[in-house]
mmCIF file of C-alpha atoms and ligand atoms in Angstrom:
data_model
loop_
_atom_site.group_PDB
_atom_site.id
_atom_site.type_symbol
_atom_site.label_atom_id
_atom_site.label_comp_id
_atom_site.label_asym_id
_atom_site.label_seq_id
_atom_site.Cartn_x
_atom_site.Cartn_y
_atom_site.Cartn_z
ATOM 1 C CA MET A 5 0.045 0.014 0.086
ATOM 2 C CA THR A 6 1.521 3.155 -0.889
ATOM 3 C CA GLU A 7 0.434 6.885 -0.092
ATOM 4 C CA LYS A 8 1.360 9.271 -2.996
ATOM 5 C CA LYS A 9 1.727 12.007 -0.404
ATOM 6 C CA THR A 10 3.839 14.883 -0.146
ATOM 7 C CA GLY A 11 4.467 17.196 2.732
ATOM 8 C CA ALA A 12 3.439 17.275 6.304
ATOM 9 C CA ASP A 13 0.856 14.373 6.113
ATOM 10 C CA GLY A 14 3.161 11.745 4.525
ATOM 11 C CA GLY A 15 5.462 11.977 7.182
ATOM 12 C CA ALA A 16 3.029 11.871 9.998
ATOM 13 C CA ASN A 17 4.081 10.012 13.038
ATOM 14 C CA ARG A 18 7.839 9.933 11.813
ATOM 15 C CA ARG A 19 9.686 8.973 14.884
ATOM 16 C CA ALA A 20 12.792 10.677 16.079
ATOM 17 C CA TYR A 21 15.991 8.621 15.631
ATOM 18 C CA GLY A 22 18.929 7.977 17.960
ATOM 19 C CA ARG A 23 21.356 5.491 15.865
ATOM 20 C CA VAL A 24 21.422 6.203 12.338
ATOM 21 C CA VAL A 25 23.022 4.458 9.101
ATOM 22 C CA ALA A 26 23.624 7.116 6.299
ATOM 23 C CA LYS A 27 24.259 5.492 3.003
ATOM 24 C CA PHE A 28 26.073 7.836 0.348
ATOM 25 C CA GLY A 29 26.020 6.472 -3.183
ATOM 26 C CA THR A 30 28.641 6.869 -5.984
ATOM 27 C CA ASN A 31 26.568 9.046 -7.943
ATOM 28 C CA LEU A 32 25.834 11.529 -4.805
ATOM 29 C CA LEU A 33 29.510 11.522 -3.889
ATOM 30 C CA THR A 34 30.821 12.104 -7.350
ATOM 31 C CA ALA A 35 27.759 14.845 -8.066
ATOM 32 C CA GLY A 36 27.387 12.811 -11.401
ATOM 33 C CA THR A 37 30.986 13.341 -12.617
ATOM 34 C CA ASP A 38 33.919 10.913 -12.938
ATOM 35 C CA GLN A 39 35.335 11.764 -9.586
ATOM 36 C CA LEU A 40 34.695 12.558 -6.359
ATOM 37 C CA ASP A 41 33.307 15.880 -5.310
ATOM 38 C CA ILE A 42 34.734 17.334 -2.504
ATOM 39 C CA GLU A 43 31.926 20.047 -2.131
ATOM 40 C CA THR A 44 29.321 17.249 -1.894
ATOM 41 C CA MET A 45 31.544 15.338 0.656
ATOM 42 C CA THR A 46 31.907 18.338 3.089
ATOM 43 C CA GLU A 47 28.186 19.185 2.976
ATOM 44 C CA LEU A 48 27.603 15.639 4.009
ATOM 45 C CA VAL A 49 30.244 15.323 7.141
ATOM 46 C CA ARG A 50 29.298 18.323 8.126
ATOM 47 C CA GLN A 51 25.439 16.680 8.495
ATOM 48 C CA VAL A 52 26.971 13.740 10.035
ATOM 49 C CA ALA A 53 28.975 15.918 12.775
ATOM 50 C CA ALA A 54 25.909 18.146 13.468
ATOM 51 C CA LEU A 55 24.035 14.798 14.051
ATOM 52 C CA ARG A 56 27.305 13.438 16.874
ATOM 53 C CA GLU A 57 26.767 17.060 17.993
ATOM 54 C CA ARG A 58 23.378 16.228 19.092
ATOM 55 C CA GLY A 59 24.087 12.816 20.468
ATOM 56 C CA VAL A 60 23.071 10.868 17.654
ATOM 57 C CA ASP A 61 25.259 7.731 16.520
ATOM 58 C CA VAL A 62 26.059 7.921 13.170
ATOM 59 C CA ILE A 63 27.408 5.033 10.606
ATOM 60 C CA VAL A 64 28.286 6.220 7.094
ATOM 61 C CA VAL A 65 28.230 3.692 4.540
ATOM 62 C CA THR A 66 30.396 5.196 1.477
ATOM 63 C CA SER A 67 30.371 4.193 -2.031
ATOM 64 C CA GLY A 68 32.778 6.004 -4.266
ATOM 65 C CA SER A 69 35.931 3.779 -4.181
ATOM 66 C CA ILE A 70 35.660 2.618 -7.374
ATOM 67 C CA ALA A 71 35.293 5.400 -9.007
ATOM 68 C CA ALA A 72 37.831 7.331 -7.373
ATOM 69 C CA GLY A 73 40.194 4.398 -8.597
ATOM 70 C CA ARG A 74 39.032 4.500 -11.903
ATOM 71 C CA HIS A 75 39.273 8.337 -11.891
ATOM 72 C CA ARG A 76 43.227 8.347 -10.182
ATOM 73 C CA LEU A 77 44.001 5.562 -12.657
ATOM 74 C CA ALA A 78 42.974 7.038 -15.931
ATOM 75 C CA GLY A 79 45.248 7.313 -18.296
ATOM 76 C CA SER A 80 47.247 4.053 -16.796
ATOM 77 C CA LYS A 81 48.081 1.865 -19.490
ATOM 78 C CA TYR A 82 47.277 -1.300 -17.458
ATOM 79 C CA GLU A 83 43.522 -2.810 -17.746
ATOM 80 C CA THR A 84 42.131 -3.036 -14.414
ATOM 81 C CA SER A 85 40.054 -4.693 -12.152
ATOM 82 C CA ARG A 86 37.276 -3.452 -10.367
ATOM 83 C CA GLN A 87 39.335 -4.874 -6.984
ATOM 84 C CA VAL A 88 42.254 -3.134 -8.247
ATOM 85 C CA LEU A 89 40.465 0.128 -8.943
ATOM 86 C CA ALA A 90 38.837 -0.248 -5.605
ATOM 87 C CA SER A 91 42.177 -0.488 -3.770
ATOM 88 C CA VAL A 92 43.476 2.244 -5.008
ATOM 89 C CA GLY A 93 40.353 4.125 -4.588
ATOM 90 C CA GLN A 94 39.302 3.126 -0.937
ATOM 91 C CA SER A 95 42.515 4.818 0.778
ATOM 92 C CA HIS A 96 41.835 8.091 -1.467
ATOM 93 C CA LEU A 97 38.112 7.906 -0.387
ATOM 94 C CA MET A 98 39.055 7.657 3.037
ATOM 95 C CA HIS A 99 41.915 10.207 3.068
ATOM 96 C CA ILE A 100 39.343 12.887 2.105
ATOM 97 C CA TYR A 101 36.736 11.407 4.760
ATOM 98 C CA ASP A 102 39.790 11.487 7.322
ATOM 99 C CA GLY A 103 40.334 15.213 6.651
ATOM 100 C CA LEU A 104 36.503 16.261 6.393
ATOM 101 C CA PHE A 105 36.069 14.722 10.019
ATOM 102 C CA ALA A 106 38.850 15.839 11.524
ATOM 103 C CA ALA A 107 37.981 19.288 10.619
ATOM 104 C CA HIS A 108 35.141 18.646 12.930
ATOM 105 C CA ASP A 109 37.216 17.262 15.739
ATOM 106 C CA LEU A 110 35.580 13.979 14.521
ATOM 107 C CA VAL A 111 37.711 10.872 14.414
ATOM 108 C CA ALA A 112 36.720 8.513 11.157
ATOM 109 C CA ALA A 113 37.136 4.835 11.351
ATOM 110 C CA GLN A 114 37.619 2.906 8.283
ATOM 111 C CA THR A 115 35.543 -0.592 8.164
ATOM 112 C CA LEU A 116 35.635 -2.868 5.570
ATOM 113 C CA LEU A 117 33.280 -6.060 5.267
ATOM 114 C CA THR A 118 32.328 -8.599 3.067
ATOM 115 C CA ARG A 119 29.440 -11.050 2.882
ATOM 116 C CA ARG A 120 31.403 -13.941 4.752
ATOM 117 C CA ASP A 121 32.285 -11.409 7.445
ATOM 118 C CA LEU A 122 28.406 -11.091 8.570
ATOM 119 C CA ALA A 123 27.392 -14.620 7.536
ATOM 120 C CA ASP A 124 30.261 -16.355 9.927
ATOM 121 C CA ARG A 125 28.932 -15.846 13.343
ATOM 122 C CA VAL A 126 32.049 -15.125 15.141
ATOM 123 C CA GLY A 127 32.768 -12.428 12.443
ATOM 124 C CA TYR A 128 29.274 -11.329 13.042
ATOM 125 C CA LEU A 129 29.954 -10.917 16.523
ATOM 126 C CA ASN A 130 33.528 -9.071 15.586
ATOM 127 C CA ALA A 131 32.313 -6.905 13.298
ATOM 128 C CA ARG A 132 29.108 -5.846 15.631
ATOM 129 C CA ASN A 133 31.224 -5.063 18.457
ATOM 130 C CA THR A 134 33.684 -3.173 16.780
ATOM 131 C CA LEU A 135 31.276 -0.923 15.062
ATOM 132 C CA LEU A 136 29.778 -0.342 18.637
ATOM 133 C CA ALA A 137 33.243 0.354 20.398
ATOM 134 C CA LEU A 138 33.822 2.988 17.833
ATOM 135 C CA LEU A 139 30.459 4.681 18.748
ATOM 136 C CA ASP A 140 31.021 3.958 22.389
ATOM 137 C CA LEU A 141 34.139 6.312 21.449
ATOM 138 C CA GLY A 142 32.355 8.961 19.356
ATOM 139 C CA ALA A 143 34.225 7.961 16.211
ATOM 140 C CA VAL A 144 32.684 7.679 13.056
ATOM 141 C CA PRO A 145 32.455 4.839 11.395
ATOM 142 C CA VAL A 146 32.891 4.592 7.486
ATOM 143 C CA VAL A 147 31.843 1.350 6.372
ATOM 144 C CA ASN A 148 32.275 0.104 2.718
ATOM 145 C CA GLU A 149 32.499 -3.494 0.993
ATOM 146 C CA ASN A 150 35.987 -4.711 1.112
ATOM 147 C CA ASP A 151 36.125 -4.954 -3.095
ATOM 148 C CA ALA A 152 39.678 -5.749 -2.674
ATOM 149 C CA VAL A 153 38.840 -9.716 -1.608
ATOM 150 C CA ALA A 154 35.111 -9.503 -2.812
ATOM 151 C CA LEU A 155 35.644 -11.266 -6.248
ATOM 152 C CA ASP A 156 32.491 -11.224 -8.676
ATOM 153 C CA GLU A 157 32.756 -14.888 -9.003
ATOM 154 C CA ILE A 158 32.126 -16.145 -5.181
ATOM 155 C CA GLU A 159 28.639 -15.398 -4.820
ATOM 156 C CA ASP A 160 28.483 -15.863 -1.072
ATOM 157 C CA VAL A 161 31.881 -13.635 -0.375
ATOM 158 C CA ARG A 162 30.457 -10.748 -2.311
ATOM 159 C CA ILE A 163 27.427 -8.959 -0.872
ATOM 160 C CA GLY A 164 27.694 -6.414 -4.480
ATOM 161 C CA ASP A 165 26.005 -3.200 -3.633
ATOM 162 C CA ASN A 166 26.111 -0.795 -0.762
ATOM 163 C CA ASP A 167 22.379 -0.564 -0.404
ATOM 164 C CA ASN A 168 22.139 -4.154 1.095
ATOM 165 C CA LEU A 169 25.461 -3.553 2.627
ATOM 166 C CA SER A 170 23.877 -0.516 4.623
ATOM 167 C CA ALA A 171 20.878 -2.712 5.201
ATOM 168 C CA LEU A 172 23.101 -5.265 6.855
ATOM 169 C CA VAL A 173 24.865 -2.915 8.562
ATOM 170 C CA THR A 174 21.485 -1.459 10.277
ATOM 171 C CA ASN A 175 20.566 -4.912 11.215
ATOM 172 C CA LEU A 176 24.120 -5.826 12.708
ATOM 173 C CA ILE A 177 24.111 -2.596 15.137
ATOM 174 C CA ASP A 178 20.226 -2.158 15.617
ATOM 175 C CA ALA A 179 20.225 1.580 14.175
ATOM 176 C CA ASP A 180 16.780 2.768 14.248
ATOM 177 C CA LEU A 181 17.115 4.642 11.026
ATOM 178 C CA LEU A 182 18.496 3.460 7.507
ATOM 179 C CA ALA A 183 19.119 7.202 4.982
ATOM 180 C CA ILE A 184 19.883 5.950 1.595
ATOM 181 C CA LEU A 185 20.829 9.315 0.153
ATOM 182 C CA THR A 186 20.592 9.249 -3.501
ATOM 183 C CA ASP A 187 20.664 11.703 -6.618
ATOM 184 C CA THR A 188 17.206 10.882 -7.631
ATOM 185 C CA GLY A 189 15.470 12.167 -4.180
ATOM 186 C CA GLY A 190 13.326 9.098 -3.368
ATOM 187 C CA LEU A 191 10.873 6.535 -5.355
ATOM 188 C CA HIS A 192 8.583 7.939 -7.445
ATOM 189 C CA THR A 193 5.799 6.922 -9.507
ATOM 190 C CA ALA A 194 8.204 6.421 -13.055
ATOM 191 C CA ASP A 195 11.718 6.813 -13.184
ATOM 192 C CA PRO A 196 12.364 10.458 -12.711
ATOM 193 C CA ARG A 197 15.564 11.163 -15.026
ATOM 194 C CA ARG A 198 13.416 9.580 -17.954
ATOM 195 C CA GLU A 199 9.852 10.801 -17.059
ATOM 196 C CA PRO A 200 10.050 14.701 -15.909
ATOM 197 C CA ASP A 201 6.161 14.092 -14.240
ATOM 198 C CA ALA A 202 7.107 11.267 -12.166
ATOM 199 C CA GLU A 203 5.312 12.130 -8.729
ATOM 200 C CA LEU A 204 7.559 11.204 -4.994
ATOM 201 C CA ILE A 205 6.223 8.349 -3.515
ATOM 202 C CA SER A 206 6.395 10.061 0.296
ATOM 203 C CA LEU A 207 5.183 6.442 2.509
ATOM 204 C CA VAL A 208 5.462 3.156 1.445
ATOM 205 C CA GLU A 209 3.621 1.035 3.935
ATOM 206 C CA ALA A 210 4.842 -2.230 2.678
ATOM 207 C CA ILE A 211 6.698 -3.237 -0.233
ATOM 208 C CA THR A 212 4.726 -5.547 -2.377
ATOM 209 C CA PRO A 213 5.076 -6.455 -5.910
ATOM 210 C CA GLU A 214 2.784 -3.287 -7.021
ATOM 211 C CA VAL A 215 5.833 -1.332 -5.493
ATOM 212 C CA GLU A 216 8.488 -3.351 -6.721
ATOM 213 C CA ALA A 217 7.335 -2.855 -10.004
ATOM 214 C CA LEU A 218 8.129 0.878 -9.950
ATOM 215 C CA ALA A 219 11.941 0.236 -9.194
ATOM 216 C CA ASP A 220 12.128 -1.209 -12.712
ATOM 217 C CA ASP A 221 15.393 0.746 -13.450
ATOM 218 C CA ALA A 222 18.829 -0.085 -14.743
ATOM 219 C CA SER A 223 21.883 0.582 -12.696
ATOM 220 C CA THR A 224 23.412 4.235 -13.217
ATOM 221 C CA PRO A 225 26.787 4.413 -15.257
ATOM 222 C CA HIS A 226 28.784 5.051 -12.268
ATOM 223 C CA GLY A 227 27.061 3.547 -9.013
ATOM 224 C CA VAL A 228 25.754 -0.328 -8.837
ATOM 225 C CA GLY A 229 22.683 0.137 -7.026
ATOM 226 C CA GLY A 230 19.264 1.294 -9.034
ATOM 227 C CA MET A 231 16.189 1.061 -6.984
ATOM 228 C CA ILE A 232 15.871 -2.278 -7.193
ATOM 229 C CA THR A 233 19.186 -2.886 -4.452
ATOM 230 C CA LYS A 234 17.158 -0.037 -2.950
ATOM 231 C CA LEU A 235 14.321 -1.995 -2.368
ATOM 232 C CA GLN A 236 15.841 -5.195 -1.324
ATOM 233 C CA ALA A 237 17.793 -3.054 1.337
ATOM 234 C CA ALA A 238 14.582 -1.427 2.840
ATOM 235 C CA LYS A 239 12.712 -4.795 3.030
ATOM 236 C CA LEU A 240 15.798 -6.215 4.737
ATOM 237 C CA ALA A 241 16.141 -3.446 7.340
ATOM 238 C CA ILE A 242 12.491 -2.964 7.812
ATOM 239 C CA ALA A 243 12.329 -6.483 8.651
ATOM 240 C CA GLY A 244 14.977 -6.019 11.344
ATOM 241 C CA GLY A 245 12.707 -3.198 12.485
ATOM 242 C CA ALA A 246 14.467 0.050 11.560
ATOM 243 C CA ASP A 247 12.804 2.489 9.547
ATOM 244 C CA VAL A 248 14.028 3.476 6.163
ATOM 245 C CA VAL A 249 14.326 6.694 4.064
ATOM 246 C CA ILE A 250 15.445 6.939 0.733
ATOM 247 C CA ALA A 251 15.937 10.300 0.249
ATOM 248 C CA GLY A 252 17.772 13.014 -2.095
ATOM 249 C CA GLY A 253 21.171 13.548 -0.866
ATOM 250 C CA HIS A 254 21.765 17.152 -2.039
ATOM 251 C CA GLU A 255 18.666 18.222 -0.187
ATOM 252 C CA GLY A 256 19.510 20.852 2.572
ATOM 253 C CA ASN A 257 20.224 19.478 6.307
ATOM 254 C CA LEU A 258 18.768 16.202 4.863
ATOM 255 C CA LEU A 259 20.503 14.236 7.533
ATOM 256 C CA GLU A 260 19.478 16.621 10.419
ATOM 257 C CA ARG A 261 16.026 16.919 9.422
ATOM 258 C CA LEU A 262 15.249 13.390 8.766
ATOM 259 C CA VAL A 263 16.642 12.589 12.294
ATOM 260 C CA GLY A 264 14.153 15.167 13.657
ATOM 261 C CA GLY A 265 11.094 13.367 12.032
ATOM 262 C CA GLU A 266 10.579 15.895 9.524
ATOM 263 C CA PRO A 267 9.405 14.136 5.930
ATOM 264 C CA ALA A 268 11.972 14.166 2.802
ATOM 265 C CA GLY A 269 12.151 11.505 0.229
ATOM 266 C CA THR A 270 10.313 8.151 0.105
ATOM 267 C CA LEU A 271 9.758 6.862 4.146
ATOM 268 C CA PHE A 272 9.422 2.777 4.329
ATOM 269 C CA ARG A 273 8.028 2.488 7.419
ATOM 270 C CA SER A 274 8.718 -0.683 9.579
ATOM 271 C CA SER A 275 6.279 -2.473 11.505
ATOM 272 C CA ALA A 276 8.070 -4.995 12.940
ATOM 273 C CA ASP A 277 9.108 -4.826 17.108
ATOM 274 C CA ARG A 278 12.841 -3.499 16.734
ATOM 275 C CA VAL A 279 14.530 -6.101 19.380
ATOM 276 C CA GLU A 280 12.569 -9.494 18.735
ATOM 277 C CA SER A 281 12.789 -8.818 14.832
ATOM 278 C CA ARG A 282 16.613 -8.264 14.367
ATOM 279 C CA LYS A 283 16.837 -11.484 17.009
ATOM 280 C CA ARG A 284 14.953 -13.717 14.394
ATOM 281 C CA TRP A 285 16.831 -12.180 11.750
ATOM 282 C CA MET A 286 20.195 -12.816 13.641
ATOM 283 C CA LEU A 287 19.016 -16.647 14.282
ATOM 284 C CA ALA A 288 17.671 -17.458 11.436
ATOM 285 C CA GLY A 289 19.138 -20.329 9.937
ATOM 286 C CA LEU A 290 21.642 -20.851 12.480
ATOM 287 C CA ALA A 291 22.107 -24.255 13.882
ATOM 288 C CA ALA A 292 22.393 -24.666 17.399
ATOM 289 C CA ARG A 293 25.163 -26.605 18.882
ATOM 290 C CA GLY A 294 26.209 -27.712 22.336
ATOM 291 C CA LYS A 295 23.883 -27.100 25.592
ATOM 292 C CA ILE A 296 24.414 -24.832 28.293
ATOM 293 C CA VAL A 297 22.448 -25.870 32.020
ATOM 294 C CA VAL A 298 21.741 -22.703 34.077
ATOM 295 C CA ASP A 299 20.626 -22.822 37.825
ATOM 296 C CA ALA A 300 17.213 -21.153 38.928
ATOM 297 C CA GLY A 301 18.610 -17.960 39.628
ATOM 298 C CA ALA A 302 20.145 -17.437 36.170
ATOM 299 C CA ALA A 303 17.045 -18.742 34.431
ATOM 300 C CA GLU A 304 14.536 -16.495 36.605
ATOM 301 C CA ALA A 305 16.876 -13.561 35.560
ATOM 302 C CA LEU A 306 16.846 -14.520 32.005
ATOM 303 C CA THR A 307 13.137 -15.219 31.628
ATOM 304 C CA ALA A 308 11.666 -12.602 34.303
ATOM 305 C CA ARG A 309 14.306 -9.533 34.342
ATOM 306 C CA GLY A 310 15.629 -9.660 30.877
ATOM 307 C CA LYS A 311 19.137 -9.725 31.961
ATOM 308 C CA SER A 312 22.161 -11.388 30.594
ATOM 309 C CA LEU A 313 23.815 -14.603 31.069
ATOM 310 C CA LEU A 314 26.960 -14.516 33.325
ATOM 311 C CA PRO A 315 29.288 -17.663 33.747
ATOM 312 C CA ALA A 316 28.152 -17.683 37.467
ATOM 313 C CA GLY A 317 24.530 -18.806 36.791
ATOM 314 C CA VAL A 318 26.159 -21.554 34.707
ATOM 315 C CA ARG A 319 26.236 -25.049 35.879
ATOM 316 C CA GLU A 320 27.081 -27.217 32.934
ATOM 317 C CA VAL A 321 28.292 -26.841 29.595
ATOM 318 C CA SER A 322 28.164 -29.979 27.102
ATOM 319 C CA GLY A 323 28.421 -30.645 23.162
ATOM 320 C CA SER A 324 30.810 -28.933 21.231
ATOM 321 C CA PHE A 325 31.101 -25.326 20.248
ATOM 322 C CA ASP A 326 32.541 -21.876 19.348
ATOM 323 C CA ARG A 327 32.668 -18.450 20.675
ATOM 324 C CA GLY A 328 29.691 -17.126 18.030
ATOM 325 C CA ASP A 329 28.144 -20.191 17.849
ATOM 326 C CA THR A 330 24.254 -20.483 18.693
ATOM 327 C CA VAL A 331 23.715 -22.782 21.869
ATOM 328 C CA PRO A 332 20.381 -23.843 23.404
ATOM 329 C CA ILE A 333 20.292 -22.617 26.873
ATOM 330 C CA TYR A 334 18.349 -25.341 29.539
ATOM 331 C CA ASP A 335 17.139 -25.028 32.881
ATOM 332 C CA GLN A 336 17.993 -27.366 36.148
ATOM 333 C CA ASP A 337 14.791 -29.625 35.056
ATOM 334 C CA GLY A 338 15.867 -30.250 31.572
ATOM 335 C CA HIS A 339 13.644 -27.424 29.728
ATOM 336 C CA ARG A 340 15.291 -25.691 26.755
ATOM 337 C CA PHE A 341 14.149 -22.176 27.166
ATOM 338 C CA ALA A 342 16.217 -19.921 25.276
ATOM 339 C CA ILE A 343 18.476 -19.983 22.669
ATOM 340 C CA GLY A 344 21.716 -17.447 22.452
ATOM 341 C CA ILE A 345 24.731 -16.814 20.820
ATOM 342 C CA THR A 346 27.603 -17.443 22.625
ATOM 343 C CA ASN A 347 30.743 -15.483 23.642
ATOM 344 C CA TYR A 348 33.055 -18.157 24.718
ATOM 345 C CA GLY A 349 33.605 -21.348 22.975
ATOM 346 C CA ARG A 350 32.890 -24.865 24.871
ATOM 347 C CA GLY A 351 36.704 -25.059 26.414
ATOM 348 C CA ASP A 352 36.280 -21.417 28.044
ATOM 349 C CA ALA A 353 33.188 -21.878 29.049
ATOM 350 C CA GLU A 354 33.843 -24.894 30.841
ATOM 351 C CA ARG A 355 36.531 -23.042 32.736
ATOM 352 C CA ILE A 356 34.485 -20.141 33.497
ATOM 353 C CA CYS A 357 31.501 -22.143 34.328
ATOM 354 C CA GLY A 358 29.921 -20.596 38.025
ATOM 355 C CA MET A 359 32.499 -18.016 38.186
ATOM 356 C CA ARG A 360 32.016 -14.272 39.030
ATOM 357 C CA SER A 361 32.642 -12.317 35.455
ATOM 358 C CA ASP A 362 35.459 -10.318 37.331
ATOM 359 C CA ARG A 363 37.853 -13.255 37.224
ATOM 360 C CA ILE A 364 37.151 -14.296 33.449
ATOM 361 C CA ALA A 365 40.561 -12.864 32.232
ATOM 362 C CA GLU A 366 42.358 -14.171 35.264
ATOM 363 C CA VAL A 367 41.307 -17.488 34.403
ATOM 364 C CA LEU A 368 41.392 -17.269 30.778
ATOM 365 C CA GLY A 369 44.236 -14.787 29.983
ATOM 366 C CA HIS A 370 41.617 -13.218 27.664
ATOM 367 C CA GLU A 371 38.148 -11.673 27.803
ATOM 368 C CA TYR A 372 35.140 -11.504 25.352
ATOM 369 C CA GLY A 373 33.068 -9.463 27.763
ATOM 370 C CA GLU A 374 31.325 -10.594 30.928
ATOM 371 C CA GLU A 375 28.630 -12.500 29.782
ATOM 372 C CA LEU A 376 28.488 -15.922 28.217
ATOM 373 C CA VAL A 377 25.749 -14.924 26.029
ATOM 374 C CA HIS A 378 24.691 -11.415 26.057
ATOM 375 C CA ARG A 379 21.301 -10.383 26.439
ATOM 376 C CA ASN A 380 21.065 -8.867 22.497
ATOM 377 C CA ASN A 381 22.143 -11.952 21.372
ATOM 378 C CA LEU A 382 19.524 -14.264 23.372
ATOM 379 C CA VAL A 383 16.188 -15.229 22.367
ATOM 380 C CA LEU A 384 13.697 -16.743 24.977
ATOM 381 C CA LEU A 385 11.692 -19.589 23.709
HETATM 382 N N1 LIG B 412 31.670 -0.931 -2.979
HETATM 383 C C1 LIG B 412 31.684 0.048 -4.369
HETATM 384 C C2 LIG B 412 32.525 1.215 -4.254
HETATM 385 O O1 LIG B 412 32.800 1.766 -3.278
HETATM 386 C C3 LIG B 412 30.207 0.363 -4.246
HETATM 387 C C4 LIG B 412 28.986 -0.145 -4.535
HETATM 388 C C5 LIG B 412 27.607 0.494 -4.615
HETATM 389 O O2 LIG B 412 28.095 1.645 -5.364
HETATM 390 O O3 LIG B 412 26.906 -0.151 -4.193
HETATM 391 O O4 LIG B 412 32.840 1.935 -5.331
#
C-alpha cells in the first residue's frame, strides 16, 4: 500500500531517531562526474558532525572507491579490475573522509566488510563489537564493502552493492533509521530521470510487488545499485525493525531533518518490533550446537528480568560449540527455554562456569565480555 503524498501528511508519526546508518551512493558523492566531489562530501560530513553533536550515533556506509580509483588511474596503460580500482580508490576516499571529519574534531574509522564476515557468526560478533566500540568512543565508522577481496565470481563472498550492505549494517548494530541518500530523491511513480512528470511517493507501508514494479530501472553508469537494490535493502532493514528513508542527498540539511522526524524522500516504515525481529533475523538459519545448563537464579534472571547470562549462573556446558555459535540454554529440569549466541567456546565456557565475571580475564588470560551470552544475542523460546 502506498500513499502518494508529499509534505507534512506523508511524514505523520515519523519518529525521532537515535542511531542512524547514512548511505552515500557513488552518484551522490561524485555529483554525477567521474571523480569525488569534495563540496558534496564536505556538506555530507558537516551534517553527520551536526548529528553527532546532538548525541545521535551515525554510521556512514560509503561508495565511491571504484569511481575514485578509476579517476586516479585514468590514462594508465594497464587494464584494471574492479578490485584494483577499489584498492586504489578506497585509500583516497578515506583520506578525504579523514580530513573532513577531523575538521569537526571527529575521528573517522574505516571498516571494510564482506558478506562472509557477516554470515560467519564470529565475524558477525566481531564486526558488531567493533562498530559499537567505535560509536562508544564517539568515532564515526565509515563502512564500505571490501571490494579488493570480494570477487565477483564468488557469490557468497560479495554483497555486490552498498544498498544491501547498508541494510546488513543497520541490522548488525540495531540502528533505528537507515537513510539511503541518492541523487534521485526517493521512490517515484516512474524513473524521474526519464519522466519529468514522475511523482515522489512519500510513504510506503509495505513493499508489495506493485511497489517493486516501480523500481524497474537500470543501474546508473557509475554506481552499482539502482532502485531495485534500494528496495531490497529497505525490505531487509524494515524486517529488522528499522525505518528506512530513500531521499535526495543534495537536499539541504537532509540528515538533520530526517533524524528530527521531518518528512523527506520516501519513508518505509517498519512495523516490526525492533529488538525481537532483529533477534529473529540474527538467529534465522543458524544451527544450534552444544548445551548450556543454568541454575534457577539465572533462569529467572533471563526469563523474568531481561538479564544477560553470566558465567556465574551456569551449572554445566556440554557438546561442542565455538565462540559465536548458537547454543540452546536449559534449566535444571531439562527444559530448553532460550537460545543465544555465545561469547565463549565450549572450552572457555567450561573453565569459567560458575565463576564471577571479574575473574574471566585472570582464568582465561583473555576476555570477550562479562557475559557468556549477551541479552541482545538471546531469544527466549
Ligand atoms: N563498494 C563500491 C565502491 O565503493 C560501491 C558499490 C555501490 O555503489 O553500491 O565503489
